[in-house]
Each structure stands twice: as C-alpha cells, then as structure tokens.
Short mmCIF file of C-alpha atoms in Angstrom, two decimals:
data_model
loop_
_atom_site.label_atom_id
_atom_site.label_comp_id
_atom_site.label_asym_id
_atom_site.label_seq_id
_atom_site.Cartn_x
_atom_site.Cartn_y
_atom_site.Cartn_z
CA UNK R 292 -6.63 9.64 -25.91
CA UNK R 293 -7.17 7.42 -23.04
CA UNK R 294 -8.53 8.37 -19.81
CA UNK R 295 -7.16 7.82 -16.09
CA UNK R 296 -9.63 8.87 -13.17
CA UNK R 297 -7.87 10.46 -9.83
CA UNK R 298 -8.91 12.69 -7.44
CA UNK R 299 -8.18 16.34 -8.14
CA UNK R 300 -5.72 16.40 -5.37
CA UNK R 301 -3.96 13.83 -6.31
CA UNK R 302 -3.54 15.11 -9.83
CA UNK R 303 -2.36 18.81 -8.05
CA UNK R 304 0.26 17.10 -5.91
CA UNK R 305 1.37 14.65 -9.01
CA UNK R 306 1.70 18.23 -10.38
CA UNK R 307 3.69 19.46 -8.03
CA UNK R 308 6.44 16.97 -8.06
CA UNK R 309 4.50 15.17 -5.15
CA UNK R 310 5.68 11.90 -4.22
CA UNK R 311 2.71 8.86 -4.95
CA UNK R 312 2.34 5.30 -5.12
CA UNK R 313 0.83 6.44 -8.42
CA UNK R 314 3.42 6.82 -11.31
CA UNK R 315 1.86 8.81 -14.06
CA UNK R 316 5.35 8.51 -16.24
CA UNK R 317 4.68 4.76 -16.64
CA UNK R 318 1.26 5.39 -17.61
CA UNK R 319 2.16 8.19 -20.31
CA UNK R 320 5.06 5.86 -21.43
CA UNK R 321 2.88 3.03 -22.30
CA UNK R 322 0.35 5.78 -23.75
CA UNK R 323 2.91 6.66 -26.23
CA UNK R 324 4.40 3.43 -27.50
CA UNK R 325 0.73 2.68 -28.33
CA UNK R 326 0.27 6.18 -30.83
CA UNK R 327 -2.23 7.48 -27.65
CA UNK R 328 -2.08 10.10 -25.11
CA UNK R 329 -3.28 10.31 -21.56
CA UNK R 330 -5.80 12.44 -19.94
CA UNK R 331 -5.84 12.56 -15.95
CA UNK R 332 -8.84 14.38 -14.74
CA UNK R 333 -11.08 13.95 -12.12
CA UNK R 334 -14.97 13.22 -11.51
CA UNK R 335 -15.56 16.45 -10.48
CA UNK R 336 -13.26 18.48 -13.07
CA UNK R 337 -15.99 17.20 -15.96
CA UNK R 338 -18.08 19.64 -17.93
CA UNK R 339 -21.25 17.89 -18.97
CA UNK R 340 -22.74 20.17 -21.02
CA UNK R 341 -19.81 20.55 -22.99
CA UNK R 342 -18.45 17.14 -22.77
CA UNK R 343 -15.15 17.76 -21.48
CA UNK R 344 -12.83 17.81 -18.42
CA UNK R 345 -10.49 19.91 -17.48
CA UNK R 346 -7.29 17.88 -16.39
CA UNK R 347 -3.58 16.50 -16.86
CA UNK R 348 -1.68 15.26 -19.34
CA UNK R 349 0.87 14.05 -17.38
CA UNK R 350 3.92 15.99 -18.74
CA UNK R 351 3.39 19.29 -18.28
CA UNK R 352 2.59 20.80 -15.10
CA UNK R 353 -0.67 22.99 -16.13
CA UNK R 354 -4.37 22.40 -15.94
CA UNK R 355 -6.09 22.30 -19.49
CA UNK R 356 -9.32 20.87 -20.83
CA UNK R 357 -10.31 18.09 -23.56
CA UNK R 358 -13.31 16.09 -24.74
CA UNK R 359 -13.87 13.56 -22.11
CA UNK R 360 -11.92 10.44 -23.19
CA UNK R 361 -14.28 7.38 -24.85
CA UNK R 362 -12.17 4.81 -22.98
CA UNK R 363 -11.24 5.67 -19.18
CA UNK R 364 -9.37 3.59 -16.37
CA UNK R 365 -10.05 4.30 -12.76
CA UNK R 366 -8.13 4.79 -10.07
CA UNK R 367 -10.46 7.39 -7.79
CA UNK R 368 -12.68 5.17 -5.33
CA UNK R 369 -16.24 4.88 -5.69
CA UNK R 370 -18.03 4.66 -2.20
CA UNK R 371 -20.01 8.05 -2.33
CA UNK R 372 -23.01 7.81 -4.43
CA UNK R 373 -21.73 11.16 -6.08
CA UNK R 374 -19.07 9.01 -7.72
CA UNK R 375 -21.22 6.23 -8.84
CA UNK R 376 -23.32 8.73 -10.49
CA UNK R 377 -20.98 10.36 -12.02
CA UNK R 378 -19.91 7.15 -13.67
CA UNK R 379 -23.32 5.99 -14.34
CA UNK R 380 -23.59 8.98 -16.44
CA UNK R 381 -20.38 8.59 -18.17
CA UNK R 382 -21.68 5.28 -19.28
CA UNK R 383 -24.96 6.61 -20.57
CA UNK R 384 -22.77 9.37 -22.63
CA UNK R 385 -21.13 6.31 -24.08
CA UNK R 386 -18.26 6.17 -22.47
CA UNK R 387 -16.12 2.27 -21.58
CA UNK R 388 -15.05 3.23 -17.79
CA UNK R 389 -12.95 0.01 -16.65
CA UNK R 390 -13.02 -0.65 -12.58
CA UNK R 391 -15.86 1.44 -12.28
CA UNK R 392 -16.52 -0.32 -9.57
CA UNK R 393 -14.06 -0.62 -7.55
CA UNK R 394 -14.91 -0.61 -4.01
CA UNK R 395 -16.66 -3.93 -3.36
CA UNK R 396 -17.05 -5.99 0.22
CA UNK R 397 -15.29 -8.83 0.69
CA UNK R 398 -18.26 -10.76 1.35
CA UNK R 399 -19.47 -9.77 -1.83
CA UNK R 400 -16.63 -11.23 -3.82
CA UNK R 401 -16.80 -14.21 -1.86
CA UNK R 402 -20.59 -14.84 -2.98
CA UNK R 403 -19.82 -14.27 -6.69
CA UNK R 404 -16.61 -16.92 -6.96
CA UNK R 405 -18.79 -19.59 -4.31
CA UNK R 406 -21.25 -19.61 -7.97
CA UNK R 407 -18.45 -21.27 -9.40
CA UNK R 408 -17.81 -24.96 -8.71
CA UNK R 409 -14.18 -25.06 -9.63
CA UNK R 410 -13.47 -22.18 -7.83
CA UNK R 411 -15.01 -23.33 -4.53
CA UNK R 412 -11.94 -25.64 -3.45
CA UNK R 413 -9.74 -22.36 -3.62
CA UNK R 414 -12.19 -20.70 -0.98
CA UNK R 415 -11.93 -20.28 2.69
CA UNK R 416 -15.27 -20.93 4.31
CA UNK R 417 -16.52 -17.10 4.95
CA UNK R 418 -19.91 -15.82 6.38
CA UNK R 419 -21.52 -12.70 7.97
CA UNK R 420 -20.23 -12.08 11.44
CA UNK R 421 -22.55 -14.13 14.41
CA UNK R 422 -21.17 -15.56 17.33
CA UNK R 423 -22.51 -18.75 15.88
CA UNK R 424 -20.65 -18.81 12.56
CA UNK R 425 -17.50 -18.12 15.06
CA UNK R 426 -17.96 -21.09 16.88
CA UNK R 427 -18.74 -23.07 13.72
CA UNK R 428 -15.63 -22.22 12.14
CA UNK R 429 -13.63 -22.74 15.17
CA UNK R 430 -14.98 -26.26 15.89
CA UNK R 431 -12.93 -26.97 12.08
CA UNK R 432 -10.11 -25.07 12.46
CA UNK R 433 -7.25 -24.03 14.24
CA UNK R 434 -8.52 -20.42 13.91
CA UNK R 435 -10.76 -17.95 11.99
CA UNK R 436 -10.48 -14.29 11.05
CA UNK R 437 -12.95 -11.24 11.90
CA UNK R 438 -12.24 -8.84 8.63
CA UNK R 439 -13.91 -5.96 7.50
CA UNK R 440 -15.93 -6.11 4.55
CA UNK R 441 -14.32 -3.05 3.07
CA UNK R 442 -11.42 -1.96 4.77
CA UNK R 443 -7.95 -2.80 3.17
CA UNK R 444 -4.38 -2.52 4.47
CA UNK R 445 -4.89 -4.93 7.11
CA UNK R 446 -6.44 -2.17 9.42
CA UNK R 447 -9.22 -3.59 11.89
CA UNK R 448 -8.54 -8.05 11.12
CA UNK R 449 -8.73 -10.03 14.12
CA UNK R 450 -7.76 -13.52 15.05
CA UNK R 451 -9.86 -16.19 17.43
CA UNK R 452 -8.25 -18.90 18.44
CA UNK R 453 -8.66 -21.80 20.77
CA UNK R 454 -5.61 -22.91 23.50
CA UNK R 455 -6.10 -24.69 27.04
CA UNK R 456 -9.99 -24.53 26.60
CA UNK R 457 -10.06 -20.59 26.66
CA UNK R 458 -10.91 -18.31 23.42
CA UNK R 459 -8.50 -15.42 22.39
CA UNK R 460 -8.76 -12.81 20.37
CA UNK R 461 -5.10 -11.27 18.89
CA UNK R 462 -6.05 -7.98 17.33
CA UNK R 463 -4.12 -6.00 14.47
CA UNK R 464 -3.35 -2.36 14.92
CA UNK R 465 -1.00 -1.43 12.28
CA UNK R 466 0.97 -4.65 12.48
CA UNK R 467 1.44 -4.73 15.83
CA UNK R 468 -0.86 -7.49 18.07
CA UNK R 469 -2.60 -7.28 20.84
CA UNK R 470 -4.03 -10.19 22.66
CA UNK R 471 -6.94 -11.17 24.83
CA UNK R 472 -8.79 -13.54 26.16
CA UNK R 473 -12.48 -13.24 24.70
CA UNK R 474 -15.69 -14.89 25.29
CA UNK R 475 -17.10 -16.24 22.14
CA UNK R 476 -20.80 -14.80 22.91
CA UNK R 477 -19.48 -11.81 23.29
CA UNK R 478 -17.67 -11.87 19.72
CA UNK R 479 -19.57 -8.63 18.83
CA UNK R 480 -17.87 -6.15 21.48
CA UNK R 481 -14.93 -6.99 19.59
CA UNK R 482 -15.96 -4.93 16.52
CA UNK R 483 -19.02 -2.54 18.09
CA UNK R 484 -18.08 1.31 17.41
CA UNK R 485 -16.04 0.70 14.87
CA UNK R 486 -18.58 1.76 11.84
CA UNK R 487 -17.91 -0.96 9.54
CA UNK R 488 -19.32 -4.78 8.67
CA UNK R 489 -17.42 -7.35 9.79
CA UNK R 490 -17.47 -11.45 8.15
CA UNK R 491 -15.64 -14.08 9.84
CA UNK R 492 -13.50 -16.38 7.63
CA UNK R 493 -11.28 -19.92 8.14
CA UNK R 494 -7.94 -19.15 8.98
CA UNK R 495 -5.59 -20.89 6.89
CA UNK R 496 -2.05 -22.43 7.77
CA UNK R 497 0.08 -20.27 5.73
CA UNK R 498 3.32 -20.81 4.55
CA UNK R 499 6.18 -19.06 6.72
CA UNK R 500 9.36 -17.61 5.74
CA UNK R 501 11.38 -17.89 8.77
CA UNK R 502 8.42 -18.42 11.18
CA UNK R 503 6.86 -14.99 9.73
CA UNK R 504 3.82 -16.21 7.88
CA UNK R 505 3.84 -14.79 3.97
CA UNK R 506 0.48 -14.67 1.29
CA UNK R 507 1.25 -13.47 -2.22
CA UNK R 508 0.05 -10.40 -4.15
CA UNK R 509 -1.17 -11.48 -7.90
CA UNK R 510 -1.76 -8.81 -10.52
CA UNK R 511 -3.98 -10.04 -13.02
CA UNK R 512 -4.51 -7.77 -15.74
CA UNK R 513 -5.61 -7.23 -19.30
CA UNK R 514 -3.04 -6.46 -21.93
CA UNK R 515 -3.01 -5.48 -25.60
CA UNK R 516 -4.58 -8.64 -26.60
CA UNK R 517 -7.70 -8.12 -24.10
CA UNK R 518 -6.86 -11.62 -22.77
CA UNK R 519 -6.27 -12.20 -18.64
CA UNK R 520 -2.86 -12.41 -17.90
CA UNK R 521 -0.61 -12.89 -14.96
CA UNK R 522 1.32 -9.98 -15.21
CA UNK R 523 3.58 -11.06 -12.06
CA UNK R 524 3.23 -12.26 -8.49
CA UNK R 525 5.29 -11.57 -5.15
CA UNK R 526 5.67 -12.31 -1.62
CA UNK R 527 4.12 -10.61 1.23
CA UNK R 528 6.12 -11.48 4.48
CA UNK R 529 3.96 -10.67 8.36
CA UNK R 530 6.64 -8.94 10.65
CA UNK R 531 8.03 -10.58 13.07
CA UNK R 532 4.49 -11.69 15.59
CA UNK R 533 1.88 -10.08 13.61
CA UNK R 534 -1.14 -11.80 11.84
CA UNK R 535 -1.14 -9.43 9.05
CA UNK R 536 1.06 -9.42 5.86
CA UNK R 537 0.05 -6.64 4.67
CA UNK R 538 3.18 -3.71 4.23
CA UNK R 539 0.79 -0.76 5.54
CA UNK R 540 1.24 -3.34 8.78
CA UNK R 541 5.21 -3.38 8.85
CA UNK R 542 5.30 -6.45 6.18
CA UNK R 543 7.63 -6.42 3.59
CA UNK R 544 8.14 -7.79 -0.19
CA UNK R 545 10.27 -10.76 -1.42
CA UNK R 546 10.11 -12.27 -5.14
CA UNK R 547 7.69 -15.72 -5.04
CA UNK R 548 10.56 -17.47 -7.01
CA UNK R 549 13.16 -16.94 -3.73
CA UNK R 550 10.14 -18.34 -1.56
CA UNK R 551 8.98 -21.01 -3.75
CA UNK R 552 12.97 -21.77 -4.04
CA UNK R 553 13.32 -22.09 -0.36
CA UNK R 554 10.59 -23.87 0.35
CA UNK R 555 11.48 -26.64 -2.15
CA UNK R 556 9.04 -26.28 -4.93
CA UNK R 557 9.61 -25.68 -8.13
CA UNK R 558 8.95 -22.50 -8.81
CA UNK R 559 7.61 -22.59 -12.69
CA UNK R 560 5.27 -25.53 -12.03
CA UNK R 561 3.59 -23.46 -8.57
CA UNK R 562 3.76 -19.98 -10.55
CA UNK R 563 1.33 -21.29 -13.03
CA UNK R 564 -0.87 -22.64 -10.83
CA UNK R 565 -1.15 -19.73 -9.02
CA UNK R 566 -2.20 -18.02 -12.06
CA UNK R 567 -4.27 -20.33 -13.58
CA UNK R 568 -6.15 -19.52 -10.68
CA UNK R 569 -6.43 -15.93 -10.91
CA UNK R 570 -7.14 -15.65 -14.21
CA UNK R 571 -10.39 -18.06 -13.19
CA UNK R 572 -10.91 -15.51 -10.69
CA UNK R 573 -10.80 -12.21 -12.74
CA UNK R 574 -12.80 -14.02 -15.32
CA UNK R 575 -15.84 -15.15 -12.56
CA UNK R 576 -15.83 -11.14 -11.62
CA UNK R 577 -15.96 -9.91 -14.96
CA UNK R 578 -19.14 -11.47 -15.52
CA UNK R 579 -20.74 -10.06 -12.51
CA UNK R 580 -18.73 -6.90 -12.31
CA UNK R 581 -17.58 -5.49 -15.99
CA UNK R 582 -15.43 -3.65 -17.00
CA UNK R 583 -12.52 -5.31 -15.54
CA UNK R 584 -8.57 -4.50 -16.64
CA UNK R 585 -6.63 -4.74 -13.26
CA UNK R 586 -6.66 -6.74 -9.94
CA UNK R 587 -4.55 -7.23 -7.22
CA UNK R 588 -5.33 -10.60 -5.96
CA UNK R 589 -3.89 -11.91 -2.28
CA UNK R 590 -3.69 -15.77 -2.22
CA UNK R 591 -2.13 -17.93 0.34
CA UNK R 592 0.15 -21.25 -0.23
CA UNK R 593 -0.74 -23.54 2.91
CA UNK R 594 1.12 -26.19 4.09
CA UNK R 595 0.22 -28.67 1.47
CA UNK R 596 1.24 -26.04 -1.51
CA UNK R 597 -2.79 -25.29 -2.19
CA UNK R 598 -3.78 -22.58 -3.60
CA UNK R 599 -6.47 -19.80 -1.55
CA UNK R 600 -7.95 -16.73 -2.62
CA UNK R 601 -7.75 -14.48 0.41
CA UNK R 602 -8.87 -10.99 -1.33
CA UNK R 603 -9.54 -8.81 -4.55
CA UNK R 604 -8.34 -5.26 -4.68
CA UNK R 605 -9.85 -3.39 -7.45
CA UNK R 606 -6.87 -0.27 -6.72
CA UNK R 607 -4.17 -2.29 -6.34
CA UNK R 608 -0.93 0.19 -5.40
CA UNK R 609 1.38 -2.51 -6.57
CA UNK R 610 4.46 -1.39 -4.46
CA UNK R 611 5.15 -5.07 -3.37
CA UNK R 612 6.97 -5.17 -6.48
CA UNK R 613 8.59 -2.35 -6.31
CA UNK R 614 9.74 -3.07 -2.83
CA UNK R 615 10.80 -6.61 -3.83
CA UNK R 616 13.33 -5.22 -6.25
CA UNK R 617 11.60 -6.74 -9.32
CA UNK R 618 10.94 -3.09 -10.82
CA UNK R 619 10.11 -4.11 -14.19
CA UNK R 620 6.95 -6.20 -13.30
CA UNK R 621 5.92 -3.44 -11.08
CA UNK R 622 6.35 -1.03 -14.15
CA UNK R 623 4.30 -3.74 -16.70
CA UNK R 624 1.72 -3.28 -13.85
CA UNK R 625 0.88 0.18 -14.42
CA UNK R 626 1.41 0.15 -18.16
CA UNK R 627 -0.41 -3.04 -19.31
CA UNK R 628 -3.84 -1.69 -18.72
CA UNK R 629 -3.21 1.07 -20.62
CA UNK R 630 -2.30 -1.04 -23.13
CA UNK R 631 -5.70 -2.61 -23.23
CA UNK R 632 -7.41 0.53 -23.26
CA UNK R 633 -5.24 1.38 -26.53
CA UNK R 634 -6.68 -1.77 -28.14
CA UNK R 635 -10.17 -0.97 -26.68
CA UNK R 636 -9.71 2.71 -28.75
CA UNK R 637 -8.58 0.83 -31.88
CA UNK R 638 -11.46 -1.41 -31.80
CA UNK R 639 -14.03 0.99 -31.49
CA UNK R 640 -12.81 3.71 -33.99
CA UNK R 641 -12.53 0.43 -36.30
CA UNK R 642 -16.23 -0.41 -35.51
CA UNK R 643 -17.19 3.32 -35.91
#
C-alpha cells in the first residue's frame, strides 16, 4: 500500500465529488497496474499508538483506517512546525516519506545548486534583498526581480528597471502591472508590511511568443526504475503586459515543441538540453534535501537559446499540461511517482 499525504479537507471534498487540481483516479490507476493500493490520509488523521491512519482509498467515498503506509508521497505543505514533526516522527517509526520537505525558499535552492560548478552557468545572479545588491544587479542588467522567498504563483514579484536615468518599479498583482517610479534607496518600502523575505535576482531576456514573454514548466520525476527522468516540459506564456508567466497570473499553456518550432530550433536537440539540465538539478537537491520523487522546475530560454533555472516547486499542480492539451504527460505526471514508490515497496519487502 502506498501512501499519499493531503490535508483532511482536501481528502473530504475529493470525497465529495469536489473539483481539484489533485486527481486521485490517476494516482489509484498507477497504484493498481503496479499490484499496490493507495492510502490518502492526512497528518493529523494518524494514530500513533496504534500505528495507523484513518483515511481514503480513493474509490470509495467513506473514511476507514489502515496501518500507516511504509512508503508515503506528499502533497500537504510543511511550513508549521506541527507538520515537520509529524514527519520527523514518521521517519523515526521507519517510514520513507518522499518531499517531506517541500516548502523551501528560493534563496535556499539557489545556495545549494551555486555548490555545483556546472550548474552555476544555468544560474541567475540572486542575493538577499539590500538596496545595494539592487543597484549591483542593475549596473549588469537590463533589469532585476524582487521575489519572495516562499511565495509561489507569481503573487508579490516585482520588476526594477532603468529608462531616461529614472528607476521604476512594475509590480505584479495577479497578472496585472502596476508601475512606478521608485527610488533605489528606498527599495525596501516596496516590500515593508508584506510579512515575507524578499531576494533580488537578474532579470533575464526571455524568449517571447508574440511579444508575451514565455518560461517553461519541467517535471522531473522518478519512475519505476528510481532513475531522474524528464517526464515532459511545456510553455508558460505572460498575458498580454505582465511580467509574470505564471497561469494563477492570467498566463496560459502551449506545448514547448510549437514554441521551439516557431522560434526556429529544433525542438529534439533543445528538449534534451533542457532536461539534461533538470535532471542535474533534481540530482544537486537530492543530496541536500532527500527524499526526492517530483519537481516542477521553471526555466527560461533567453535570447541566445540558454538554458536558466528560474525556480523549484516541490507541489507542483501540473495543470500547464493539462491546459496545453498534452493530457497524457500531465497524467504520467501524477502516476510516475507512484510508480517509484511501488519499486521503493518491492525493494524493501525484498530486503526484509
């Protein structure tokens, strides 16, 4: 039986017929070609004296409990201490929990990959949030971001940029932009009040589909073998003015070979580039942050066809592909981890 960590109210409104980016039926599918079953359950749903959680299995639309699973993917976040706990603990019962950590700031990430010298090329310059490190970045390029560490969906980023000697700042809320002119010194009012950390990173010259600019969504995953895979990649195209891609922002999905087609590359040739890269990536995080099955990597194309890493996402909804009309990557998406965790079962009740 493999595991899947939600929230409970997720699992209630799954339940229910509720509509999710979440689609248990792919999960159970996969579950089932491999001889396994699944068990969706949350943190606080566990018994720990007895060793079980009450929960989900999918199908049938009733609570029940089971032994906690000995192999578990997550998919509930882990910012409260009571989750990392919780997790902690399911460790020390024995327990393989893959993305157990899956909430982890951007600066963070960027720290772990700089350790690695090939990497480093694929990295836009990034550093904690001063006034100074603004004007640094801005004296090398055409213009640098303000991102939170932790947020995702685009919510919060801000762009400086330089025109006719005077600073602006073009602010993201929900896609739409607002600019203003800004004084560099004063690069901190930008972001006071709003309760999060803020890094500032090089902007990079993206690739545009129709003047929109467009980064790509990577899912690099684990399969049955246990080996990194690309399990697909697809466009992310900014609406029309906005300096977000993200589809929370108004952005919206096209398959990389229909960009890669019309920018003139050849599609095959920058596809495995692309991941070649994130598999580097995955395997660099691993080794500071196991267990790893899934990402949902965001890397840019510039102008030149080179490769960035923009961000991780450790929860990645992966309705790009959905949305893009390629609908069987976006199923492999949710079923290859569970493949992996099959294998992981088979390995340890062959080691037992």
């Amino acid at each position: 039986m493999i595991g899947m960590l939600y929230p409970r109210t997720l699992i209630s409104s799954l339940m229910k017929g509720g509509r999710s980016f979440e689609k248990p039926d792919f999960y159970v599918q996969a579950a089932r070609e491999a001889g396994e079953e699944m068990w969706f359950f949350s943190l606080v749903d566990i018994d720990w004296k007895e060793g079980t959680a009450r929960g989900w299995n999918g199908v049938d639309p009733v609570w029940k409990r089971r032994p906690i699973p000995d192999v578990i993917l997550n998919r509930t976040r882990t910012t409260r201490a009571s989750a990392r706990r919780s997790i902690l603990r399911l460790k020390r019962m024995g327990k393989l929990v893959c993305n157990e950590r899956n909430v982890v700031s951007k600066l963070t990430i960027h720290r772990i990959l700089a350790k690695e010298p090939a990497l480093q090329p694929y990295l836009p310059e990034t550093a904690s949030l001063t006034a100074r490190a603004v004007n640094d970045l801005l004296t090398a390029n055409r213009n640098v971001f303000l991102k939170p560490s932790r947020a995702s969906v685009g919510n919060g980023i801000i762009r400086i940029s330089r025109a006719g000697g005077a600073t602006y700042a073009e602010v993201n809320r929900l896609g739409r932009t607002e600019r203003k002119r800004i004084d560099v010194r004063r690069i901190a009012a930008l972001v006071k009040g709003r309760r999060r950390n803020y890094l500032v990173q090089q902007g990079i010259p993206l690739m545009k589909y129709r003047g929109r600019p467009v980064d790509f969504r990577v899912s690099i995953q684990r399969g049955a073998d246990g080996n990194w895979q690309c399990t697909g990649m697809v466009g992310k195209v900014a609406r029309k003015r906005a300096i977000v891609t993200n589809l929370h922002c108004g952005g919206t999905s096209m398959k990389a070979v229909e960009l890669f087609r019309e920018w003139g590359w050849n599609p095959a040739e920058v596809e495995a580039r692309v991941a070649a890269l994130g598999v580097s990536i995955a395997s660099a995080l691993e080794r500071e942050l196991p267990p790893i099955a899934d990402l949902g990597l965001d890397i840019a194309l510039d102008d030149q066809g080179h490769p960035w890493f923009i961000e991780s996402n450790f929860r990645d909804l992966r309705i790009t592909f959905r949305n893009a009309g390629d609908r069987q990557t976006w199923a492999a998406t949710f079923q290859n981890p569970v493949r992996y965790a099959a294998a992981l079962l088979r390995s340890r009740e062959g080691g037992a």
